[in-house]
Coordinates of N, CA, C and O in Angstrom, one line a residue:
M1 N 0.9 -1.2 0.0 CA -0.1 0.0 -0.2 C 0.8 1.4 -0.3 O 1.9 1.7 0.9
E2 N 0.2 1.7 -0.7 CA 1.4 3.3 -1.1 C 1.2 4.4 0.0 O 0.0 4.3 0.9
R3 N 2.4 4.9 0.8 CA 1.9 5.9 1.8 C 1.2 6.8 1.4 O 0.2 7.3 2.6
G4 N 0.8 7.3 0.4 CA 0.0 8.7 0.5 C -1.8 7.9 1.0 O -2.7 8.8 1.4
S5 N -1.6 6.4 0.4 CA -3.4 6.1 0.0 C -3.6 5.6 1.6 O -4.5 6.2 2.2
L6 N -2.9 5.5 2.6 CA -2.6 5.1 3.9 C -3.0 6.6 5.0 O -3.7 6.7 5.7
V7 N -2.5 7.5 4.3 CA -2.5 8.8 5.2 C -3.8 9.4 5.0 O -4.5 9.7 5.9
L8 N -4.1 9.1 3.6 CA -6.1 9.1 3.2 C -6.9 8.7 3.7 O -7.4 8.8 4.6
R9 N -6.5 6.7 4.0 CA -8.0 6.5 4.4 C -7.5 6.0 6.2 O -8.4 6.5 6.9
L10 N -6.0 7.2 6.8 CA -6.4 7.5 8.4 C -6.9 8.5 8.2 O -7.7 9.1 9.4
A11 N -6.6 9.6 7.5 CA -7.6 11.0 7.9 C -9.2 10.8 7.6 O -9.9 11.6 8.2
L12 N -9.6 10.3 6.6 CA -11.1 9.7 6.7 C -11.3 8.8 7.6 O -12.6 9.1 8.6
T13 N -10.6 7.8 8.3 CA -11.5 7.7 9.1 C -11.3 8.2 10.6 O -12.1 8.0 11.4
L14 N -10.3 9.3 10.9 CA -10.4 10.4 12.0 C -11.1 11.1 11.5 O -12.4 11.7 12.2
L15 N -11.7 11.7 10.6 CA -13.0 12.2 9.8 C -13.9 11.7 10.8 O -15.1 12.2 11.4
T16 N -14.2 10.4 10.0 CA -15.4 9.9 10.4 C -15.9 9.9 12.0 O -16.9 10.1 12.1
V17 N -14.9 9.1 12.6 CA -14.7 8.9 13.9 C -15.5 10.5 14.7 O -16.5 10.5 15.7
A18 N -14.6 11.5 14.3 CA -15.1 13.5 14.3 C -16.5 13.9 14.3 O -16.6 14.0 14.9
A19 N -17.1 12.6 13.0 CA -18.2 13.3 13.0 C -19.1 12.1 13.4 O -20.9 12.1 13.2
T20 N -19.2 11.5 13.9 CA -19.5 10.4 14.7 C -20.9 11.3 15.6 O -19.9 11.5 17.0
P21 N -22.2 11.3 15.7 CA -22.8 11.9 16.7 C -22.7 10.9 18.3 O -22.2 9.4 18.2
T22 N -23.0 11.7 18.7 CA -22.7 10.8 20.8 C -23.7 11.2 21.2 O -24.1 12.3 21.2
H23 N -24.2 10.6 21.9 CA -25.2 10.7 22.5 C -25.1 10.9 24.2 O -24.4 9.9 24.4
C24 N -25.2 12.0 24.7 CA -25.2 12.7 26.2 C -26.7 13.1 26.6 O -27.0 13.6 25.1
S25 N -27.0 13.4 27.8 CA -27.1 14.1 28.3 C -26.8 15.2 29.3 O -26.0 14.9 30.3
Y26 N -27.5 16.2 28.9 CA -27.1 17.4 29.6 C -28.1 16.9 31.6 O -29.4 17.1 30.6
H27 N -27.7 17.0 32.5 CA -28.8 17.0 33.6 C -28.9 18.4 34.2 O -28.0 19.0 34.7
S28 N -29.9 18.6 34.4 CA -30.3 19.5 35.8 C -31.2 19.6 36.4 O -32.2 18.9 35.9
H29 N -31.3 19.9 37.7 CA -32.1 19.6 38.8 C -32.7 21.6 39.2 O -32.2 21.9 40.1
T30 N -33.6 22.1 38.7 CA -34.3 23.3 38.7 C -35.3 22.8 39.9 O -36.0 22.0 40.3
L31 N -35.0 23.8 41.4 CA -35.4 24.1 42.8 C -36.5 25.3 42.6 O -36.5 26.0 41.5
P32 N -37.6 25.4 43.3 CA -38.6 25.8 43.2 C -38.3 27.2 44.1 O -37.6 27.2 44.3
N33 N -38.1 28.6 43.5 CA -37.8 29.8 43.9 C -38.4 29.6 44.9 O -39.4 29.8 45.9
V34 N -37.9 29.7 46.7 CA -37.8 29.8 47.5 C -37.8 30.8 48.3 O -36.3 31.0 48.7
H35 N -38.4 31.6 49.0 CA -38.2 33.3 49.2 C -37.7 33.4 50.2 O -38.2 32.3 51.0
H36 N -36.5 33.2 50.5 CA -35.9 33.0 51.9 C -35.7 34.7 52.7 O -35.7 36.3 51.5
E37 N -35.6 35.2 53.9 CA -36.1 36.8 54.6 C -34.3 37.1 54.5 O -33.3 36.4 54.6
E38 N -34.2 38.2 53.9 CA -32.6 39.0 54.0 C -32.8 39.7 55.2 O -33.4 39.9 56.4
K39 N -31.2 39.0 55.7 CA -30.9 39.7 56.9 C -29.9 41.1 56.3 O -29.3 41.1 55.8
V40 N -29.8 42.3 57.3 CA -28.8 43.7 57.8 C -28.1 42.9 58.9 O -28.6 42.3 59.7
T41 N -26.9 42.9 58.7 CA -25.9 42.6 59.1 C -24.6 43.7 59.6 O -24.1 44.3 58.2
R42 N -24.1 44.0 60.3 CA -23.4 45.3 60.5 C -22.1 44.7 61.2 O -22.4 44.3 62.2
L43 N -20.7 45.0 60.4 CA -19.9 44.8 61.0 C -18.6 46.3 61.2 O -18.8 47.2 60.2
H44 N -17.9 45.9 62.1 CA -16.6 47.2 62.3 C -15.6 46.4 62.9 O -16.0 45.7 63.7
F45 N -14.8 46.8 62.1 CA -13.1 46.1 62.4 C -12.3 47.5 61.9 O -12.4 48.3 61.6
Y46 N -11.0 46.8 61.8 CA -10.0 47.6 61.5 C -9.0 46.2 60.8 O -8.7 45.6 61.1
L47 N -8.5 47.1 59.5 CA -7.2 46.4 58.9 C -6.1 47.2 58.9 O -6.1 48.1 59.0
F48 N -5.6 45.9 59.1 CA -3.8 46.9 59.5 C -3.4 46.4 57.9 O -2.8 45.0 57.7
D49 N -3.2 47.2 57.1 CA -2.0 47.0 55.3 C -1.2 47.8 56.1 O -0.1 48.5 56.1
I50 N 0.4 46.5 56.3 CA 1.2 46.9 56.9 C 2.5 46.2 55.3 O 2.4 45.0 55.1
I51 N 3.5 47.5 54.6 CA 3.9 46.8 53.6 C 5.5 47.4 54.1 O 6.2 46.4 53.3
S52 N 5.4 47.7 55.5 CA 7.5 47.8 55.7 C 7.5 46.8 56.7 O 6.8 46.1 57.2
G53 N 8.9 46.8 56.9 CA 9.4 45.7 57.6 C 9.6 44.6 57.3 O 9.9 44.2 55.7
D54 N 9.8 43.7 58.5 CA 10.8 41.9 57.9 C 9.3 40.6 57.0 O 9.4 40.3 56.8
K55 N 8.3 41.7 57.7 CA 6.9 40.7 57.2 C 5.8 41.4 57.6 O 4.9 41.4 58.4
P56 N 5.9 41.7 56.2 CA 4.7 43.0 55.6 C 3.3 41.9 55.1 O 3.6 40.6 55.0
S57 N 2.4 42.7 55.3 CA 0.9 41.8 54.9 C 0.6 42.3 53.3 O -0.2 41.5 53.3
A58 N 1.2 43.3 52.8 CA 1.2 43.4 51.5 C 2.2 43.6 50.9 O 3.4 44.1 51.2
V59 N 2.2 42.9 49.8 CA 3.6 42.5 49.0 C 3.4 43.1 47.5 O 2.6 43.0 47.1
E60 N 4.2 44.1 47.1 CA 4.0 44.3 45.5 C 4.7 42.9 44.4 O 5.9 42.2 45.1
V61 N 3.5 42.4 43.6 CA 4.2 41.6 42.6 C 4.1 41.5 41.6 O 4.7 40.7 40.9
A62 N 3.7 42.7 41.0 CA 3.6 43.3 39.8 C 4.4 44.8 39.3 O 3.6 45.9 40.7
R63 N 5.0 45.5 38.4 CA 4.9 47.4 38.5 C 5.0 47.6 37.0 O 6.2 46.3 36.6
S64 N 4.5 48.4 36.2 CA 5.0 48.7 35.1 C 6.2 49.3 34.9 O 7.0 50.1 35.7
N65 N 6.5 48.7 33.9 CA 8.2 49.3 33.9 C 8.1 50.7 33.2 O 9.5 51.2 33.9
S66 N 7.5 51.6 33.7 CA 7.0 52.9 33.2 C 7.1 53.4 34.1 O 7.3 54.9 34.3
T67 N 6.9 52.8 35.7 CA 6.8 53.5 36.9 C 8.2 53.0 37.6 O 8.0 53.6 38.7
K68 N 8.9 52.2 37.1 CA 9.9 51.5 37.9 C 10.9 52.7 38.3 O 11.8 51.5 39.5
N69 N 11.0 53.9 38.2 CA 11.6 54.7 39.1 C 11.2 55.2 40.1 O 11.6 56.3 40.7
D70 N 10.0 55.2 39.8 CA 8.5 56.3 41.0 C 9.3 55.4 42.3 O 9.0 54.4 43.0
S71 N 9.6 56.4 43.4 CA 9.7 55.8 44.9 C 8.5 55.9 45.4 O 8.7 55.6 46.8
S72 N 7.2 56.2 45.1 CA 6.2 56.1 46.4 C 6.1 55.0 46.6 O 6.4 54.0 46.2
A73 N 5.2 54.9 48.0 CA 4.6 53.5 48.4 C 4.1 52.5 47.2 O 4.1 51.8 47.9
T74 N 3.6 53.3 46.7 CA 1.9 52.6 45.7 C 2.5 53.3 44.3 O 1.2 54.0 44.0
P75 N 3.2 53.1 43.8 CA 3.4 53.4 42.4 C 2.5 53.5 41.5 O 1.9 52.1 41.3
F76 N 2.1 54.2 40.4 CA 1.1 53.3 39.4 C 1.2 52.9 38.7 O 2.0 52.5 38.3
G77 N 0.0 51.9 39.1 CA 0.4 50.4 37.8 C 1.0 49.1 39.0 O 1.2 48.2 37.8
S78 N 0.9 49.3 40.1 CA 1.3 48.8 40.6 C 0.1 47.4 41.0 O -0.9 47.5 41.6
V79 N 1.0 46.3 41.2 CA 0.0 45.0 41.9 C 0.3 44.8 42.8 O 1.7 44.3 43.1
W80 N -0.7 44.9 43.8 CA -0.3 43.9 45.5 C -1.0 42.4 45.9 O -2.0 42.5 45.9
A81 N -0.2 41.9 46.5 CA -1.0 40.5 47.0 C -1.1 40.8 48.3 O 0.0 41.4 49.4
I82 N -2.7 40.7 48.8 CA -2.3 41.8 50.7 C -2.8 40.0 51.4 O -3.2 38.8 50.7
D83 N -2.2 39.9 52.6 CA -3.1 39.0 53.1 C -2.8 40.1 55.1 O -2.1 39.9 55.5
D84 N -3.9 40.9 55.3 CA -4.1 42.0 55.8 C -4.6 41.4 57.1 O -6.0 41.0 57.1
P85 N -4.2 41.3 58.5 CA -5.1 41.4 59.4 C -6.0 42.2 59.6 O -6.4 43.3 59.4
L86 N -7.3 41.6 60.0 CA -8.8 42.0 60.4 C -8.8 41.9 62.4 O -8.8 41.0 62.7
R87 N -8.7 43.4 62.3 CA -9.3 43.4 64.4 C -9.9 44.0 64.9 O -10.4 45.0 64.1
E88 N -10.4 43.9 66.2 CA -11.7 44.7 66.5 C -11.0 45.5 67.1 O -12.1 47.0 66.9
G89 N -9.9 46.4 67.8 CA -9.5 48.0 67.7 C -8.3 48.3 66.6 O -7.5 47.5 66.4
P90 N -8.4 49.6 66.7 CA -6.9 49.9 65.7 C -5.8 50.2 66.7 O -4.6 50.7 66.1
E91 N -5.2 48.6 68.0 CA -4.3 49.1 68.7 C -3.1 47.4 67.7 O -4.2 46.6 67.9
A92 N -2.6 48.0 67.3 CA -1.8 46.2 67.6 C -1.8 45.1 68.3 O -1.6 44.2 67.8
T93 N -2.4 45.3 69.2 CA -2.5 44.4 70.3 C -3.6 43.6 70.2 O -4.0 42.9 70.9
S94 N -4.7 44.4 69.3 CA -6.2 44.3 69.7 C -6.9 42.6 69.0 O -5.5 42.0 68.1
K95 N -7.2 42.1 69.2 CA -7.9 40.5 68.9 C -8.2 40.5 67.2 O -8.6 41.0 66.7
V96 N -7.2 39.7 66.5 CA -7.1 39.2 64.7 C -8.5 38.8 65.3 O -9.1 37.5 65.3
I97 N -9.6 38.7 63.9 CA -10.6 38.4 64.0 C -10.7 37.6 62.7 O -11.8 36.9 62.2
G98 N -10.1 37.9 62.1 CA -10.1 37.2 60.4 C -8.7 38.0 59.5 O -8.4 38.8 59.8
N99 N -9.2 37.8 58.6 CA -8.0 38.6 57.3 C -8.4 39.0 56.1 O -9.5 38.3 55.3
A100 N -8.2 40.1 55.8 CA -8.8 40.6 54.5 C -7.4 40.0 53.8 O -6.5 40.3 53.6
Q101 N -7.8 38.5 52.4 CA -6.9 37.7 52.4 C -8.0 36.6 50.7 O -8.6 37.1 50.4
G102 N -6.9 35.7 50.7 CA -7.4 34.8 49.5 C -6.6 35.4 48.6 O -5.6 35.6 48.6
W103 N -7.2 35.6 47.2 CA -6.9 36.1 46.3 C -7.4 37.9 46.1 O -8.2 38.1 45.9
G104 N -6.7 38.3 47.2 CA -7.0 39.9 47.2 C -5.5 41.2 46.6 O -4.1 40.5 46.2
L105 N -6.5 42.1 45.9 CA -5.1 42.6 44.6 C -5.4 43.9 44.7 O -6.7 44.5 45.0
Y106 N -4.4 44.5 45.5 CA -4.8 46.4 45.0 C -3.9 46.6 43.8 O -2.9 46.2 43.9
V107 N -4.8 47.5 43.0 CA -3.6 47.8 41.7 C -3.7 49.7 42.5 O -4.8 50.3 42.0
S108 N -2.7 49.5 41.8 CA -2.9 51.7 42.1 C -3.1 52.4 41.0 O -2.6 51.7 39.5
S109 N -3.9 53.0 40.7 CA -5.2 53.7 39.6 C -4.9 54.9 39.8 O -5.2 55.8 39.0
V110 N -3.5 55.3 40.0 CA -3.6 57.5 40.0 C -2.1 57.5 39.7 O -1.1 57.5 40.3
Q111 N -2.6 58.2 38.9 CA -0.7 58.8 38.3 C -0.1 60.0 39.0 O 0.9 59.9 38.9
D112 N -0.8 60.5 39.7 CA -0.8 61.6 40.3 C 0.2 61.4 41.9 O -0.5 60.8 42.4
E113 N 1.5 61.5 42.2 CA 2.2 61.0 43.2 C 2.1 61.6 44.4 O 1.6 60.9 45.0
T114 N 1.2 63.1 44.8 CA 0.5 63.2 45.3 C -0.5 62.4 45.9 O -1.8 62.8 47.3
K115 N -1.1 61.9 45.8 CA -2.4 61.4 45.7 C -2.5 59.6 45.9 O -1.6 59.3 45.0
L116 N -3.3 58.7 46.4 CA -3.0 57.4 47.2 C -4.5 57.1 46.6 O -5.4 57.0 46.3
G117 N -4.4 56.1 45.0 CA -5.7 55.4 44.9 C -5.6 54.2 44.4 O -4.8 53.9 43.5
L118 N -6.3 53.3 44.6 CA -6.4 51.7 44.3 C -7.5 51.2 43.6 O -8.9 51.8 43.9
V119 N -7.8 50.6 43.1 CA -8.7 49.4 43.2 C -8.6 48.6 43.3 O -7.2 47.8 43.6
M120 N -9.4 48.2 44.4 CA -9.6 46.3 45.2 C -10.3 46.0 44.9 O -11.4 45.6 44.3
Y121 N -9.9 44.2 44.7 CA -10.1 42.8 44.7 C -10.0 42.2 46.1 O -8.9 41.7 46.1
V122 N -10.5 42.5 47.5 CA -10.4 41.9 48.6 C -11.5 41.1 49.3 O -13.3 41.1 49.1
D123 N -11.3 39.5 49.7 CA -12.0 39.6 50.0 C -11.6 39.0 51.7 O -10.6 38.7 52.2
F124 N -12.8 39.5 52.8 CA -12.3 39.7 54.1 C -13.0 38.3 54.7 O -14.5 38.1 55.2
G125 N -11.9 37.4 55.5 CA -12.9 36.4 55.9 C -13.0 36.5 57.3 O -11.6 36.8 57.8
F126 N -13.3 35.8 58.3 CA -13.5 35.7 59.2 C -12.8 34.5 60.5 O -13.7 33.3 59.5
T127 N -12.5 34.3 61.0 CA -11.6 33.5 61.6 C -12.2 33.0 63.1 O -11.6 32.7 64.1
E128 N -12.9 34.1 63.8 CA -13.3 33.7 64.8 C -15.0 34.9 64.9 O -15.0 35.2 64.4
G129 N -15.6 34.2 65.8 CA -16.5 34.6 66.5 C -18.2 34.0 65.8 O -17.8 32.9 65.1
K130 N -19.0 34.3 65.6 CA -20.1 33.8 64.9 C -20.1 33.9 63.3 O -20.4 32.9 62.8
F131 N -19.3 34.8 62.8 CA -19.2 34.7 61.8 C -17.9 33.5 61.1 O -17.7 34.2 59.8
K132 N -17.4 33.1 61.9 CA -16.3 32.3 61.7 C -16.4 31.6 60.2 O -17.3 30.8 60.6
G133 N -15.5 31.5 59.1 CA -15.8 30.5 57.9 C -16.2 31.4 57.0 O -16.8 30.5 56.0
S134 N -17.1 32.3 57.6 CA -17.8 33.3 56.7 C -17.2 34.5 56.3 O -16.0 34.9 56.7
S135 N -17.2 34.8 54.9 CA -16.4 35.9 54.2 C -17.4 37.1 53.3 O -18.7 36.9 52.9
F136 N -17.2 38.2 52.7 CA -17.7 39.0 51.8 C -16.4 39.3 50.9 O -15.6 39.6 51.3
S137 N -16.8 40.1 49.6 CA -15.8 40.4 49.0 C -16.1 41.7 48.3 O -17.4 42.3 48.4
V138 N -15.3 42.6 48.2 CA -15.3 43.8 47.9 C -14.8 44.0 46.6 O -13.2 43.6 46.5
F139 N -15.1 45.1 45.3 CA -14.2 45.6 44.4 C -15.2 46.5 44.1 O -15.9 47.0 43.8
S140 N -13.7 47.5 44.7 CA -14.2 49.2 44.5 C -12.9 49.7 44.2 O -12.3 49.1 44.4
R141 N -13.5 50.6 43.4 CA -12.2 51.9 43.8 C -12.1 52.4 45.2 O -13.3 52.6 45.9
N142 N -11.2 52.9 45.5 CA -10.6 53.3 47.0 C -9.5 54.6 46.8 O -8.7 54.4 46.4
P143 N -10.3 55.8 46.9 CA -9.8 57.1 47.0 C -8.8 57.2 48.5 O -9.4 57.8 49.6
V144 N -8.1 56.7 48.2 CA -7.1 56.3 50.2 C -7.0 57.5 50.8 O -6.9 57.7 51.3
T145 N -5.9 59.1 50.0 CA -6.4 60.3 50.3 C -7.5 60.7 50.9 O -7.3 62.1 51.1
E146 N -8.7 60.2 50.5 CA -10.3 61.2 50.9 C -10.7 60.6 52.0 O -9.9 59.4 52.4
T147 N -10.6 61.4 53.0 CA -11.0 61.6 54.7 C -12.1 59.9 54.4 O -11.6 58.9 55.8
N148 N -13.5 60.1 53.9 CA -14.2 58.9 54.2 C -14.5 58.6 52.7 O -14.8 59.2 52.0
R149 N -14.7 57.3 52.4 CA -14.9 56.6 51.5 C -15.7 55.8 51.2 O -15.6 55.0 52.6
E150 N -16.7 54.9 50.4 CA -17.3 54.0 50.4 C -16.9 52.9 49.2 O -16.4 53.0 48.3
L151 N -16.9 51.6 49.5 CA -16.7 50.4 48.7 C -17.3 49.7 48.2 O -18.4 49.5 49.1
A152 N -17.4 48.8 47.2 CA -19.0 48.0 47.0 C -18.7 47.1 47.1 O -17.5 46.3 47.0
V153 N -19.5 46.6 48.0 CA -19.6 45.1 48.6 C -20.4 44.1 47.3 O -21.4 44.3 47.0
V154 N -19.6 43.1 46.8 CA -20.0 42.1 45.8 C -20.7 41.0 46.0 O -21.4 40.6 45.0
G155 N -20.1 40.0 47.0 CA -20.7 39.2 47.2 C -20.4 38.6 48.4 O -19.6 38.8 49.5
G156 N -20.6 37.0 48.7 CA -20.2 36.8 50.0 C -20.2 34.9 50.1 O -20.5 34.5 49.0
R157 N -19.6 34.6 51.2 CA -20.0 33.3 51.2 C -20.2 33.0 52.9 O -20.2 33.9 54.1
G158 N -20.9 31.4 53.2 CA -21.1 31.1 54.2 C -22.4 31.7 55.3 O -23.3 31.3 54.5
R159 N -22.5 32.7 56.4 CA -23.4 33.4 56.5 C -23.1 34.8 55.8 O -25.0 35.2 56.1
F160 N -22.9 34.9 54.8 CA -23.0 36.0 54.6 C -23.3 35.7 52.8 O -22.7 36.3 51.7
R161 N -23.8 34.5 52.6 CA -24.0 33.9 51.3 C -25.2 34.9 50.4 O -26.2 35.8 50.9
M162 N -24.4 35.4 49.0 CA -25.5 36.1 48.0 C -25.1 37.8 49.2 O -26.3 38.5 48.4
A163 N -24.1 37.8 49.2 CA -23.9 39.1 49.9 C -24.0 40.5 49.1 O -23.4 40.3 48.0
R164 N -24.8 41.9 49.4 CA -23.6 42.8 48.8 C -24.3 43.7 50.1 O -24.8 43.5 51.0
G165 N -23.8 45.3 49.7 CA -24.1 46.3 50.5 C -22.7 47.5 50.0 O -22.3 47.5 48.9
F166 N -22.6 47.9 51.3 CA -21.3 48.3 51.3 C -20.1 48.8 52.5 O -20.5 48.6 53.9
A167 N -19.1 49.5 52.3 CA -18.2 49.2 53.4 C -17.3 51.0 54.0 O -16.9 51.6 52.3
K168 N -18.1 51.4 54.8 CA -17.5 52.9 55.1 C -15.9 52.6 55.8 O -15.9 51.9 56.4
L169 N -14.7 53.2 54.8 CA -13.9 53.4 55.5 C -13.6 54.8 56.2 O -13.3 56.0 55.0
K170 N -12.9 55.0 56.9 CA -11.7 56.0 57.4 C -10.7 55.2 57.7 O -10.2 54.4 58.4
T171 N -9.9 56.4 57.5 CA -8.6 55.9 57.3 C -7.5 56.5 59.4 O -8.1 57.7 59.4
S172 N -7.2 55.6 59.8 CA -6.9 55.8 61.3 C -5.8 56.0 61.6 O -5.2 57.3 62.3
Y173 N -4.8 55.5 60.5 CA -3.3 55.4 60.6 C -3.1 55.7 59.3 O -3.4 54.7 58.4
L174 N -1.9 56.3 58.8 CA -1.7 56.2 57.5 C 0.1 57.1 57.2 O 0.2 58.0 57.6
N175 N 1.2 55.9 56.9 CA 2.4 56.9 57.1 C 2.6 56.9 55.1 O 2.8 55.4 54.8
V176 N 2.8 57.5 54.9 CA 2.5 58.0 53.1 C 4.3 58.1 53.4 O 4.3 57.8 51.6
T177 N 5.0 58.3 53.9 CA 6.4 57.4 53.4 C 6.9 55.6 52.8 O 6.7 55.7 51.8
N178 N 6.1 54.9 53.5 CA 6.4 53.4 53.7 C 5.1 53.0 53.1 O 4.9 51.7 53.0
G179 N 3.6 53.6 53.7 CA 2.9 53.1 52.7 C 2.1 52.1 54.0 O 0.8 51.8 53.4
D180 N 2.5 52.0 55.2 CA 1.4 51.4 56.3 C 0.4 51.8 57.2 O 0.2 53.0 56.6
A181 N -0.8 51.9 56.9 CA -2.0 51.6 56.9 C -2.9 50.8 57.6 O -3.0 50.2 58.2
I182 N -3.7 51.9 58.7 CA -4.5 51.6 59.8 C -6.4 51.6 59.2 O -6.0 53.0 59.4
I183 N -6.8 50.8 58.8 CA -8.5 51.4 57.9 C -9.5 50.8 58.9 O -9.8 49.6 58.9
E184 N -9.9 51.8 59.2 CA -11.8 51.6 60.0 C -12.0 51.1 59.2 O -13.3 51.8 57.8
Y185 N -13.2 49.9 59.0 CA -14.6 49.8 58.6 C -15.7 49.3 59.5 O -15.5 49.1 60.4
K186 N -16.5 49.6 58.7 CA -17.9 49.9 58.6 C -18.9 49.1 57.7 O -19.3 49.8 57.2
V187 N -19.2 47.8 58.8 CA -19.8 47.5 57.1 C -21.2 47.1 57.2 O -21.2 46.6 57.8
T188 N -21.8 47.6 55.7 CA -23.6 47.3 56.1 C -23.7 46.3 54.8 O -23.3 46.2 53.6
L189 N -24.5 44.5 55.3 CA -24.4 43.6 54.1 C -25.7 43.4 54.5 O -26.6 43.0 55.7
I190 N -26.6 43.2 53.2 CA -27.7 42.8 53.3 C -27.4 40.7 52.4 O -26.8 40.9 51.2
H191 N -28.0 40.6 53.0 CA -28.0 38.3 52.6 C -28.9 38.1 53.2 O -29.5 38.5 53.7
Y192 N -28.7 36.3 52.6 CA -29.5 35.7 53.3 C -29.5 34.8 54.1 O -28.1 35.0 54.4

């Protein structure tokens, strides 16, 4: 048998197998829409975002080549991974109740070096109390230099399943030289 004939037969066999219909079924199970009563939960805690020192809770993982000489704490175009502790109070000795962690990232989004602005995707998970094992997620613009600001809550899990709402932020402490900050969070969650 000629090589060309063998290649042609092999190609036709593959084409035939690929074109053979496959019988399978898609399975789904639809549940009736049961109306659950919505709950409103208000949370108050402090986030410690520490960039300096031997064990920072936020580290830069990427930076734009165009800002490589920018010496500010969070240059435009930089991306940060975080594992920030959440505490009951603004003191470093306050009880840790959770972490802003998981896939958390800050993207520096302001070109003006005199201002600090971030776009944040952060998951706030709780490790203590009645919300242990639950979290809510924020995805929002954060104009850090503004005194009072608001972030959008876009989801949650555990006790905060299907969460939506907002977080009011107020900076308790900010070191503009090294970027360390303590942020007060007052969060209103609407969830099931």
